[in-house]
PDB file of C-alpha atoms and ligand atoms in Angstrom:
ATOM      1  CA  MET K  22     -40.294 -30.911 -26.560  1.00  0.00           C
ATOM      2  CA  GLU K  23     -41.878 -33.766 -25.121  1.00  0.00           C
ATOM      3  CA  LYS K  24     -41.637 -33.899 -21.517  1.00  0.00           C
ATOM      4  CA  ILE K  25     -39.656 -37.325 -20.617  1.00  0.00           C
ATOM      5  CA  LYS K  26     -41.450 -39.200 -17.575  1.00  0.00           C
ATOM      6  CA  TYR K  27     -38.790 -40.279 -15.412  1.00  0.00           C
ATOM      7  CA  GLY K  28     -41.153 -41.792 -13.111  1.00  0.00           C
ATOM      8  CA  TYR K  29     -39.662 -43.814  -9.801  1.00  0.00           C
ATOM      9  CA  LEU K  30     -36.960 -45.401 -11.417  1.00  0.00           C
ATOM     10  CA  MET K  31     -33.857 -44.525 -13.681  1.00  0.00           C
ATOM     11  CA  PRO K  32     -34.440 -42.192 -16.714  1.00  0.00           C
ATOM     12  CA  PRO K  33     -34.928 -44.430 -20.032  1.00  0.00           C
ATOM     13  CA  ASP K  34     -31.326 -45.173 -21.141  1.00  0.00           C
ATOM     14  CA  TRP K  35     -30.758 -44.436 -24.982  1.00  0.00           C
ATOM     15  CA  SER K  36     -27.207 -44.882 -24.912  1.00  0.00           C
ATOM     16  CA  LEU K  37     -25.097 -47.789 -26.011  1.00  0.00           C
ATOM     17  CA  HIS K  38     -22.789 -47.833 -22.993  1.00  0.00           C
ATOM     18  CA  GLY K  39     -25.165 -46.860 -20.280  1.00  0.00           C
ATOM     19  CA  HIS K  40     -26.272 -50.359 -19.378  1.00  0.00           C
ATOM     20  CA  GLY K  41     -23.403 -51.140 -17.380  1.00  0.00           C
ATOM     21  CA  ILE K  42     -23.778 -47.894 -15.448  1.00  0.00           C
ATOM     22  CA  ASP K  43     -27.190 -48.494 -14.607  1.00  0.00           C
ATOM     23  CA  GLN K  44     -26.565 -52.131 -13.272  1.00  0.00           C
ATOM     24  CA  LEU K  45     -23.881 -50.747 -10.990  1.00  0.00           C
ATOM     25  CA  ILE K  46     -26.455 -48.073  -9.686  1.00  0.00           C
ATOM     26  CA  TYR K  47     -28.910 -50.758  -9.044  1.00  0.00           C
ATOM     27  CA  LEU K  48     -26.868 -52.958  -7.383  1.00  0.00           C
ATOM     28  CA  VAL K  49     -25.232 -50.124  -4.981  1.00  0.00           C
ATOM     29  CA  HIS K  50     -28.960 -49.033  -4.330  1.00  0.00           C
ATOM     30  CA  ILE K  51     -29.948 -52.638  -3.245  1.00  0.00           C
ATOM     31  CA  PHE K  52     -26.520 -53.065  -1.155  1.00  0.00           C
ATOM     32  CA  MET K  53     -27.441 -49.697   0.377  1.00  0.00           C
ATOM     33  CA  VAL K  54     -31.106 -50.862   1.210  1.00  0.00           C
ATOM     34  CA  ALA K  55     -29.702 -54.099   2.658  1.00  0.00           C
ATOM     35  CA  LEU K  56     -27.211 -51.809   4.999  1.00  0.00           C
ATOM     36  CA  PHE K  57     -30.010 -49.614   5.875  1.00  0.00           C
ATOM     37  CA  ILE K  58     -32.306 -52.721   7.065  1.00  0.00           C
ATOM     38  CA  GLY K  59     -29.182 -54.320   9.077  1.00  0.00           C
ATOM     39  CA  TRP K  60     -28.379 -51.387  10.785  1.00  0.00           C
ATOM     40  CA  GLY K  61     -31.955 -50.293  11.547  1.00  0.00           C
ATOM     41  CA  ILE K  62     -32.556 -54.146  12.926  1.00  0.00           C
ATOM     42  CA  PHE K  63     -29.129 -53.623  14.898  1.00  0.00           C
ATOM     43  CA  LEU K  64     -30.247 -50.529  16.246  1.00  0.00           C
ATOM     44  CA  THR K  65     -33.681 -51.583  17.355  1.00  0.00           C
ATOM     45  CA  ILE K  66     -32.163 -54.464  19.230  1.00  0.00           C
ATOM     46  CA  ALA K  67     -29.676 -52.501  20.977  1.00  0.00           C
ATOM     47  CA  LEU K  68     -32.383 -49.958  22.237  1.00  0.00           C
ATOM     48  CA  ILE K  69     -34.800 -52.571  23.509  1.00  0.00           C
ATOM     49  CA  ARG K  70     -32.058 -54.899  25.142  1.00  0.00           C
ATOM     50  CA  HIS K  71     -30.049 -52.412  26.709  1.00  0.00           C
ATOM     51  CA  ARG K  72     -32.646 -50.039  27.874  1.00  0.00           C
ATOM     52  CA  GLN K  73     -32.562 -48.365  31.621  1.00  0.00           C
ATOM     53  CA  ARG K  74     -34.654 -50.405  33.632  1.00  0.00           C
ATOM     54  CA  PRO K  75     -34.514 -51.487  37.351  1.00  0.00           C
ATOM     55  CA  GLY K  76     -32.311 -53.988  38.514  1.00  0.00           C
ATOM     56  CA  HIS K  77     -29.964 -53.881  35.546  1.00  0.00           C
ATOM     57  CA  GLN K  78     -26.622 -51.978  35.581  1.00  0.00           C
ATOM     58  CA  ALA K  79     -24.223 -51.176  32.675  1.00  0.00           C
ATOM     59  CA  ASN K  80     -21.583 -53.526  31.866  1.00  0.00           C
ATOM     60  CA  TYR K  81     -18.452 -51.547  31.101  1.00  0.00           C
ATOM     61  CA  GLU K  82     -16.769 -54.361  29.352  1.00  0.00           C
ATOM     62  CA  SER K  83     -17.095 -54.588  25.734  1.00  0.00           C
ATOM     63  CA  ALA K  84     -18.633 -57.332  23.892  1.00  0.00           C
ATOM     64  CA  THR K  85     -16.895 -60.457  23.231  1.00  0.00           C
ATOM     65  CA  SER K  86     -18.561 -61.584  19.997  1.00  0.00           C
ATOM     66  CA  LYS K  87     -16.727 -61.608  16.874  1.00  0.00           C
ATOM     67  CA  LEU K  88     -19.560 -61.566  14.555  1.00  0.00           C
ATOM     68  CA  PRO K  89     -19.426 -57.539  14.333  1.00  0.00           C
ATOM     69  CA  LYS K  90     -15.826 -57.667  12.908  1.00  0.00           C
ATOM     70  CA  PHE K  91     -16.561 -60.496  10.344  1.00  0.00           C
ATOM     71  CA  ILE K  92     -19.681 -58.297   9.063  1.00  0.00           C
ATOM     72  CA  GLU K  93     -17.502 -55.219   9.032  1.00  0.00           C
ATOM     73  CA  VAL K  94     -14.896 -57.112   6.828  1.00  0.00           C
ATOM     74  CA  GLY K  95     -17.488 -58.565   4.698  1.00  0.00           C
ATOM     75  CA  ILE K  96     -19.020 -55.172   3.896  1.00  0.00           C
ATOM     76  CA  VAL K  97     -15.290 -53.797   3.270  1.00  0.00           C
ATOM     77  CA  LEU K  98     -14.659 -56.670   0.851  1.00  0.00           C
ATOM     78  CA  PHE K  99     -17.819 -56.207  -0.759  1.00  0.00           C
ATOM     79  CA  GLU K 100     -16.991 -52.442  -1.375  1.00  0.00           C
ATOM     80  CA  VAL K 101     -13.517 -53.201  -2.754  1.00  0.00           C
ATOM     81  CA  PHE K 102     -15.720 -55.888  -5.053  1.00  0.00           C
ATOM     82  CA  LEU K 103     -17.633 -53.133  -6.207  1.00  0.00           C
ATOM     83  CA  LEU K 104     -14.911 -50.892  -6.750  1.00  0.00           C
ATOM     84  CA  VAL K 105     -12.209 -53.125  -8.357  1.00  0.00           C
ATOM     85  CA  GLY K 106     -14.275 -55.929  -9.619  1.00  0.00           C
ATOM     86  CA  LEU K 107     -17.460 -53.847 -11.089  1.00  0.00           C
ATOM     87  CA  SER K 108     -16.560 -50.011 -11.493  1.00  0.00           C
ATOM     88  CA  PHE K 109     -13.042 -50.437 -12.866  1.00  0.00           C
ATOM     89  CA  PRO K 110     -14.056 -52.739 -15.616  1.00  0.00           C
ATOM     90  CA  ILE K 111     -17.376 -50.386 -16.641  1.00  0.00           C
ATOM     91  CA  TRP K 112     -14.956 -47.279 -16.321  1.00  0.00           C
ATOM     92  CA  ASN K 113     -12.098 -48.761 -18.529  1.00  0.00           C
ATOM     93  CA  ARG K 114     -14.484 -49.984 -21.114  1.00  0.00           C
ATOM     94  CA  TYR K 115     -16.042 -46.410 -21.494  1.00  0.00           C
ATOM     95  CA  LYS K 116     -13.324 -44.376 -20.746  1.00  0.00           C
ATOM     96  CA  THR K 117     -10.310 -45.826 -22.440  1.00  0.00           C
ATOM     97  CA  ASP K 118     -11.326 -47.050 -25.741  1.00  0.00           C
ATOM     98  CA  PRO K 119     -12.520 -44.285 -27.838  1.00  0.00           C
ATOM     99  CA  PRO K 120     -14.211 -44.764 -31.158  1.00  0.00           C
ATOM    100  CA  ALA K 121     -12.114 -44.287 -34.380  1.00  0.00           C
ATOM    101  CA  ALA K 122     -12.166 -40.435 -35.251  1.00  0.00           C
ATOM    102  CA  GLU K 123     -12.963 -41.387 -38.848  1.00  0.00           C
ATOM    103  CA  ASP K 124     -16.253 -43.226 -37.565  1.00  0.00           C
ATOM    104  CA  ALA K 125     -17.152 -40.827 -35.289  1.00  0.00           C
ATOM    105  CA  LEU K 126     -18.616 -37.274 -35.358  1.00  0.00           C
ATOM    106  CA  THR K 127     -16.507 -35.042 -33.404  1.00  0.00           C
ATOM    107  CA  VAL K 128     -17.665 -31.791 -31.633  1.00  0.00           C
ATOM    108  CA  ARG K 129     -16.636 -29.125 -29.131  1.00  0.00           C
ATOM    109  CA  VAL K 130     -18.791 -28.320 -26.146  1.00  0.00           C
ATOM    110  CA  VAL K 131     -18.155 -25.474 -24.395  1.00  0.00           C
ATOM    111  CA  GLY K 132     -19.949 -24.530 -21.219  1.00  0.00           C
ATOM    112  CA  GLN K 133     -20.524 -20.590 -20.501  1.00  0.00           C
ATOM    113  CA  GLN K 134     -22.873 -18.894 -17.975  1.00  0.00           C
ATOM    114  CA  PHE K 135     -25.316 -19.857 -18.491  1.00  0.00           C
ATOM    115  CA  VAL K 136     -25.565 -21.868 -21.880  1.00  0.00           C
ATOM    116  CA  TRP K 137     -23.994 -24.538 -23.881  1.00  0.00           C
ATOM    117  CA  ASN K 138     -22.121 -23.704 -27.257  1.00  0.00           C
ATOM    118  CA  ILE K 139     -21.603 -26.561 -29.536  1.00  0.00           C
ATOM    119  CA  HIS K 140     -18.852 -26.059 -32.296  1.00  0.00           C
ATOM    120  CA  TYR K 141     -19.324 -28.313 -35.480  1.00  0.00           C
ATOM    121  CA  PRO K 142     -16.167 -28.799 -37.691  1.00  0.00           C
ATOM    122  CA  GLY K 143     -18.032 -28.462 -41.021  1.00  0.00           C
ATOM    123  CA  GLU K 144     -17.160 -30.917 -43.769  1.00  0.00           C
ATOM    124  CA  ASP K 145     -13.333 -30.728 -43.458  1.00  0.00           C
ATOM    125  CA  GLY K 146     -13.631 -32.091 -39.980  1.00  0.00           C
ATOM    126  CA  LYS K 147     -11.372 -29.784 -38.916  1.00  0.00           C
ATOM    127  CA  PHE K 148     -12.317 -27.021 -36.269  1.00  0.00           C
ATOM    128  CA  GLY K 149     -11.121 -23.424 -36.869  1.00  0.00           C
ATOM    129  CA  LYS K 150      -8.640 -21.975 -34.319  1.00  0.00           C
ATOM    130  CA  THR K 151     -10.019 -20.055 -31.469  1.00  0.00           C
ATOM    131  CA  SER K 152      -9.114 -17.184 -29.596  1.00  0.00           C
ATOM    132  CA  ILE K 153     -10.160 -15.251 -27.085  1.00  0.00           C
ATOM    133  CA  LYS K 154      -9.609 -11.919 -29.007  1.00  0.00           C
ATOM    134  CA  PHE K 155     -12.556 -12.888 -31.379  1.00  0.00           C
ATOM    135  CA  VAL K 156     -14.888 -13.600 -28.799  1.00  0.00           C
ATOM    136  CA  SER K 157     -18.134 -11.711 -29.293  1.00  0.00           C
ATOM    137  CA  ASP K 158     -22.014 -11.697 -29.432  1.00  0.00           C
ATOM    138  CA  PHE K 159     -22.011 -12.861 -32.648  1.00  0.00           C
ATOM    139  CA  ASN K 160     -18.718 -15.439 -32.471  1.00  0.00           C
ATOM    140  CA  PRO K 161     -19.307 -16.816 -28.745  1.00  0.00           C
ATOM    141  CA  LEU K 162     -16.570 -19.219 -29.064  1.00  0.00           C
ATOM    142  CA  GLY K 163     -13.949 -16.932 -30.876  1.00  0.00           C
ATOM    143  CA  ILE K 164     -13.554 -18.786 -33.845  1.00  0.00           C
ATOM    144  CA  ASP K 165     -10.849 -17.245 -35.695  1.00  0.00           C
ATOM    145  CA  PRO K 166     -12.586 -15.929 -39.236  1.00  0.00           C
ATOM    146  CA  ASP K 167      -9.118 -15.758 -40.986  1.00  0.00           C
ATOM    147  CA  ASP K 168      -8.346 -19.759 -40.192  1.00  0.00           C
ATOM    148  CA  PRO K 169      -9.246 -21.393 -43.653  1.00  0.00           C
ATOM    149  CA  ALA K 170     -10.316 -24.421 -41.298  1.00  0.00           C
ATOM    150  CA  SER K 171     -12.913 -21.884 -40.237  1.00  0.00           C
ATOM    151  CA  VAL K 172     -14.662 -21.534 -43.454  1.00  0.00           C
ATOM    152  CA  ASP K 173     -17.227 -24.380 -42.949  1.00  0.00           C
ATOM    153  CA  ASP K 174     -17.208 -24.537 -39.238  1.00  0.00           C
ATOM    154  CA  PHE K 175     -20.582 -23.427 -37.510  1.00  0.00           C
ATOM    155  CA  PHE K 176     -21.846 -23.479 -34.051  1.00  0.00           C
ATOM    156  CA  ALA K 177     -25.237 -23.582 -32.129  1.00  0.00           C
ATOM    157  CA  VAL K 178     -26.362 -22.216 -28.765  1.00  0.00           C
ATOM    158  CA  ASN K 179     -28.052 -24.975 -26.771  1.00  0.00           C
ATOM    159  CA  GLN K 180     -28.961 -26.712 -29.420  1.00  0.00           C
ATOM    160  CA  PHE K 181     -26.877 -29.873 -30.121  1.00  0.00           C
ATOM    161  CA  HIS K 182     -27.957 -32.331 -33.264  1.00  0.00           C
ATOM    162  CA  ILE K 183     -26.317 -35.490 -33.387  1.00  0.00           C
ATOM    163  CA  PRO K 184     -27.168 -38.597 -35.673  1.00  0.00           C
ATOM    164  CA  VAL K 185     -28.446 -41.440 -34.112  1.00  0.00           C
ATOM    165  CA  ASN K 186     -26.344 -44.828 -33.903  1.00  0.00           C
ATOM    166  CA  LYS K 187     -23.153 -42.989 -34.479  1.00  0.00           C
ATOM    167  CA  PRO K 188     -20.494 -42.630 -32.037  1.00  0.00           C
ATOM    168  CA  ILE K 189     -20.046 -38.966 -30.817  1.00  0.00           C
ATOM    169  CA  ILE K 190     -16.762 -37.639 -29.604  1.00  0.00           C
ATOM    170  CA  ALA K 191     -17.532 -34.470 -27.549  1.00  0.00           C
ATOM    171  CA  GLN K 192     -14.545 -32.403 -26.451  1.00  0.00           C
ATOM    172  CA  ILE K 193     -15.800 -30.961 -23.247  1.00  0.00           C
ATOM    173  CA  SER K 194     -14.641 -27.483 -21.921  1.00  0.00           C
ATOM    174  CA  SER K 195     -15.511 -24.326 -20.360  1.00  0.00           C
ATOM    175  CA  LYS K 196     -15.293 -20.392 -21.174  1.00  0.00           C
ATOM    176  CA  ASP K 197     -15.529 -19.175 -17.500  1.00  0.00           C
ATOM    177  CA  VAL K 198     -16.396 -21.350 -14.331  1.00  0.00           C
ATOM    178  CA  ILE K 199     -16.628 -25.241 -13.825  1.00  0.00           C
ATOM    179  CA  HIS K 200     -19.933 -26.464 -15.496  1.00  0.00           C
ATOM    180  CA  SER K 201     -20.910 -30.197 -16.095  1.00  0.00           C
ATOM    181  CA  PHE K 202     -22.064 -31.579 -19.037  1.00  0.00           C
ATOM    182  CA  GLY K 203     -24.866 -33.854 -18.232  1.00  0.00           C
ATOM    183  CA  VAL K 204     -27.279 -35.874 -20.523  1.00  0.00           C
ATOM    184  CA  PRO K 205     -29.639 -38.132 -18.371  1.00  0.00           C
ATOM    185  CA  VAL K 206     -30.856 -40.392 -20.876  1.00  0.00           C
ATOM    186  CA  LEU K 207     -27.500 -40.962 -22.785  1.00  0.00           C
ATOM    187  CA  ARG K 208     -25.708 -41.489 -19.326  1.00  0.00           C
ATOM    188  CA  VAL K 209     -23.220 -38.668 -19.736  1.00  0.00           C
ATOM    189  CA  LYS K 210     -21.592 -36.439 -17.168  1.00  0.00           C
ATOM    190  CA  GLN K 211     -18.405 -34.752 -17.505  1.00  0.00           C
ATOM    191  CA  ASP K 212     -17.241 -31.711 -15.704  1.00  0.00           C
ATOM    192  CA  ALA K 213     -16.431 -28.430 -18.324  1.00  0.00           C
ATOM    193  CA  THR K 214     -13.551 -27.156 -16.852  1.00  0.00           C
ATOM    194  CA  PRO K 215     -11.816 -23.892 -18.400  1.00  0.00           C
ATOM    195  CA  GLY K 216      -8.584 -24.413 -20.162  1.00  0.00           C
ATOM    196  CA  MET K 217      -9.103 -28.025 -20.497  1.00  0.00           C
ATOM    197  CA  ALA K 218     -10.783 -30.179 -23.461  1.00  0.00           C
ATOM    198  CA  VAL K 219     -11.882 -33.450 -22.114  1.00  0.00           C
ATOM    199  CA  PRO K 220     -12.817 -35.693 -24.482  1.00  0.00           C
ATOM    200  CA  ILE K 221     -15.881 -38.197 -24.065  1.00  0.00           C
ATOM    201  CA  TRP K 222     -17.770 -40.611 -26.328  1.00  0.00           C
ATOM    202  CA  PHE K 223     -21.183 -42.024 -26.663  1.00  0.00           C
ATOM    203  CA  THR K 224     -23.765 -43.281 -29.062  1.00  0.00           C
ATOM    204  CA  ALA K 225     -27.440 -42.500 -29.112  1.00  0.00           C
ATOM    205  CA  THR K 226     -29.798 -45.612 -29.785  1.00  0.00           C
ATOM    206  CA  GLN K 227     -33.163 -43.631 -29.909  1.00  0.00           C
ATOM    207  CA  THR K 228     -34.261 -40.463 -32.034  1.00  0.00           C
ATOM    208  CA  GLY K 229     -35.855 -37.402 -30.364  1.00  0.00           C
ATOM    209  CA  GLN K 230     -35.440 -34.637 -28.291  1.00  0.00           C
ATOM    210  CA  PHE K 231     -33.616 -34.867 -25.111  1.00  0.00           C
ATOM    211  CA  GLU K 232     -32.364 -32.550 -22.023  1.00  0.00           C
ATOM    212  CA  ILE K 233     -28.646 -31.011 -21.432  1.00  0.00           C
ATOM    213  CA  ILE K 234     -28.337 -29.896 -17.891  1.00  0.00           C
ATOM    214  CA  CYS K 235     -25.428 -28.491 -16.191  1.00  0.00           C
ATOM    215  CA  SER K 236     -24.805 -30.745 -13.457  1.00  0.00           C
ATOM    216  CA  GLN K 237     -22.556 -28.474 -11.404  1.00  0.00           C
ATOM    217  CA  LEU K 238     -23.578 -25.521  -9.391  1.00  0.00           C
ATOM    218  CA  CYS K 239     -21.962 -22.472 -11.501  1.00  0.00           C
ATOM    219  CA  GLY K 240     -23.877 -19.460 -10.747  1.00  0.00           C
ATOM    220  CA  VAL K 241     -27.350 -17.829 -10.269  1.00  0.00           C
ATOM    221  CA  GLY K 242     -28.288 -19.186 -13.541  1.00  0.00           C
ATOM    222  CA  HIS K 243     -27.492 -22.579 -12.846  1.00  0.00           C
ATOM    223  CA  SER K 244     -30.903 -24.187 -12.996  1.00  0.00           C
ATOM    224  CA  LEU K 245     -31.676 -22.273 -16.547  1.00  0.00           C
ATOM    225  CA  MET K 246     -28.492 -23.815 -18.092  1.00  0.00           C
ATOM    226  CA  LYS K 247     -30.477 -26.202 -19.980  1.00  0.00           C
ATOM    227  CA  GLY K 248     -29.738 -27.212 -23.747  1.00  0.00           C
ATOM    228  CA  ILE K 249     -31.607 -29.455 -26.092  1.00  0.00           C
ATOM    229  CA  ILE K 250     -29.941 -32.474 -27.455  1.00  0.00           C
ATOM    230  CA  THR K 251     -31.880 -33.684 -30.475  1.00  0.00           C
ATOM    231  CA  VAL K 252     -31.071 -37.184 -32.071  1.00  0.00           C
ATOM    232  CA  ASP K 253     -31.745 -37.515 -35.646  1.00  0.00           C
ATOM    233  CA  ASN K 254     -31.818 -40.149 -38.017  1.00  0.00           C
ATOM    234  CA  ASP K 255     -29.389 -39.684 -40.802  1.00  0.00           C
ATOM    235  CA  GLU K 256     -31.344 -37.934 -43.357  1.00  0.00           C
ATOM    236  CA  ASP K 257     -32.736 -35.106 -40.770  1.00  0.00           C
ATOM    237  CA  PHE K 258     -29.129 -35.089 -39.554  1.00  0.00           C
ATOM    238  CA  GLY K 259     -27.930 -34.154 -43.208  1.00  0.00           C
ATOM    239  CA  LYS K 260     -30.692 -32.019 -43.908  1.00  0.00           C
ATOM    240  CA  TRP K 261     -30.236 -29.968 -40.762  1.00  0.00           C
ATOM    241  CA  TRP K 262     -26.367 -29.942 -40.988  1.00  0.00           C
ATOM    242  CA  GLN K 263     -26.753 -28.325 -44.627  1.00  0.00           C
ATOM    243  CA  GLU K 264     -29.241 -26.030 -43.708  1.00  0.00           C
ATOM    244  CA  GLN K 265     -26.703 -24.427 -40.778  1.00  0.00           C
ATOM    245  CA  PRO K 266     -25.321 -20.969 -42.109  1.00  0.00           C
ATOM    246  CA  ARG K 267     -21.650 -21.200 -42.182  1.00  0.00           C
ATOM    247  CA  PRO K 268     -20.696 -17.527 -40.519  1.00  0.00           C
ATOM    248  CA  PHE K 269     -17.362 -17.701 -41.437  1.00  0.00           C
ATOM    249  CA  LYS K 270     -17.430 -18.556 -45.195  1.00  0.00           C
ATOM    250  CA  LYS K 271     -16.384 -15.657 -47.199  1.00  0.00           C
ATOM    251  CA  GLU K 272     -19.025 -14.626 -49.750  1.00  0.00           C
ATOM    252  CA  ALA K 273     -17.264 -12.806 -52.409  1.00  0.00           C
ATOM    253  CA  PRO K 274     -14.147 -15.198 -53.734  1.00  0.00           C
ATOM    254  CA  ALA K 275     -10.825 -13.433 -53.634  1.00  0.00           C
ATOM    255  CA  GLU K 276     -10.247 -14.115 -57.428  1.00  0.00           C
ATOM    256  CA  ALA K 277     -13.357 -12.234 -58.536  1.00  0.00           C
ATOM    257  CA  LYS K 278     -11.841  -8.873 -57.223  1.00  0.00           C
ATOM    258  CA  VAL K 279      -8.351  -9.643 -58.973  1.00  0.00           C
ATOM    259  CA  ASP K 280     -10.644  -9.520 -62.373  1.00  0.00           C
ATOM    260  CA  THR K 281     -11.404  -6.125 -61.841  1.00  0.00           C
ATOM    261  CA  VAL K 282      -7.991  -4.967 -61.715  1.00  0.00           C
ATOM    262  CA  PRO K 283      -6.427  -3.888 -64.973  1.00  0.00           C
ATOM    263  CA  GLU K 284      -3.766  -6.391 -66.043  1.00  0.00           C
ATOM    264  CA  SER K 285      -1.288  -3.614 -66.466  1.00  0.00           C
ATOM    265  CA  GLU K 286      -1.713  -2.971 -62.816  1.00  0.00           C
ATOM    266  CA  ALA K 287      -1.539  -6.443 -61.573  1.00  0.00           C
ATOM    267  CA  THR K 288       1.737  -7.367 -63.573  1.00  0.00           C
ATOM    268  CA  LYS K 289       3.236  -4.115 -62.267  1.00  0.00           C
ATOM    269  CA  GLY K 290       6.218  -4.539 -59.974  1.00  0.00           C
TER     270      GLY K 290
HETATM  271 CU1  LIG A  25     -23.284 -24.318 -15.556  1.00  0.00          CU
END
């Protein structure tokens, strides 16, 4: 995988929705720098002007200037504007307007100490049922092998392939502790909580291989909990999709066996 050079600024943004998030982050940084410089100047003036020296006595009456109060009120108003005026609309646009399921690829992303399991629904678009009783080394997601919807399902561990320029709906969940599904270049971050499947959606605009990182301290192997998200063009994605083995496909169709039963036996009873 080619190493992404993040540099000193933000990682590159290769998502459709990330622009607003980046703008907000930059704005908050500018605001914080302004606050830092302002408070630094205030502190320096206070230290020099009110230092101890002969012939000066402390004044126990508080300052009468209204200026600090106005500045404080101004800061509070600006923070309210950041939250209500800017953050809420971005959140609203990003979080409350899911793409139509027909236009999107829906996958399940299930965190586990310390890997990411990706469950694809196969051609029928339906996920096979899952249950804890089917979980094994070969079936980490516990997909029910007898559910008809499982036949074309497949899963991948730490390898998340998606097509470029297509909306992806990812149901984020966890098998054990709280993880957090994070893809910096797609501006995606969502906690993975056991017992919950939280849908998120995003559209990648650039092909390539990027890092999935767990963004929530989840145990001793937390720092190793990295996956790779591969954004393919449609052709490569189609090829990859076809190549994936379908572990729950029944090799011998049931009809073939019926043929071997003598007709007299089959019609008995
Ligand atoms: Cu984790």
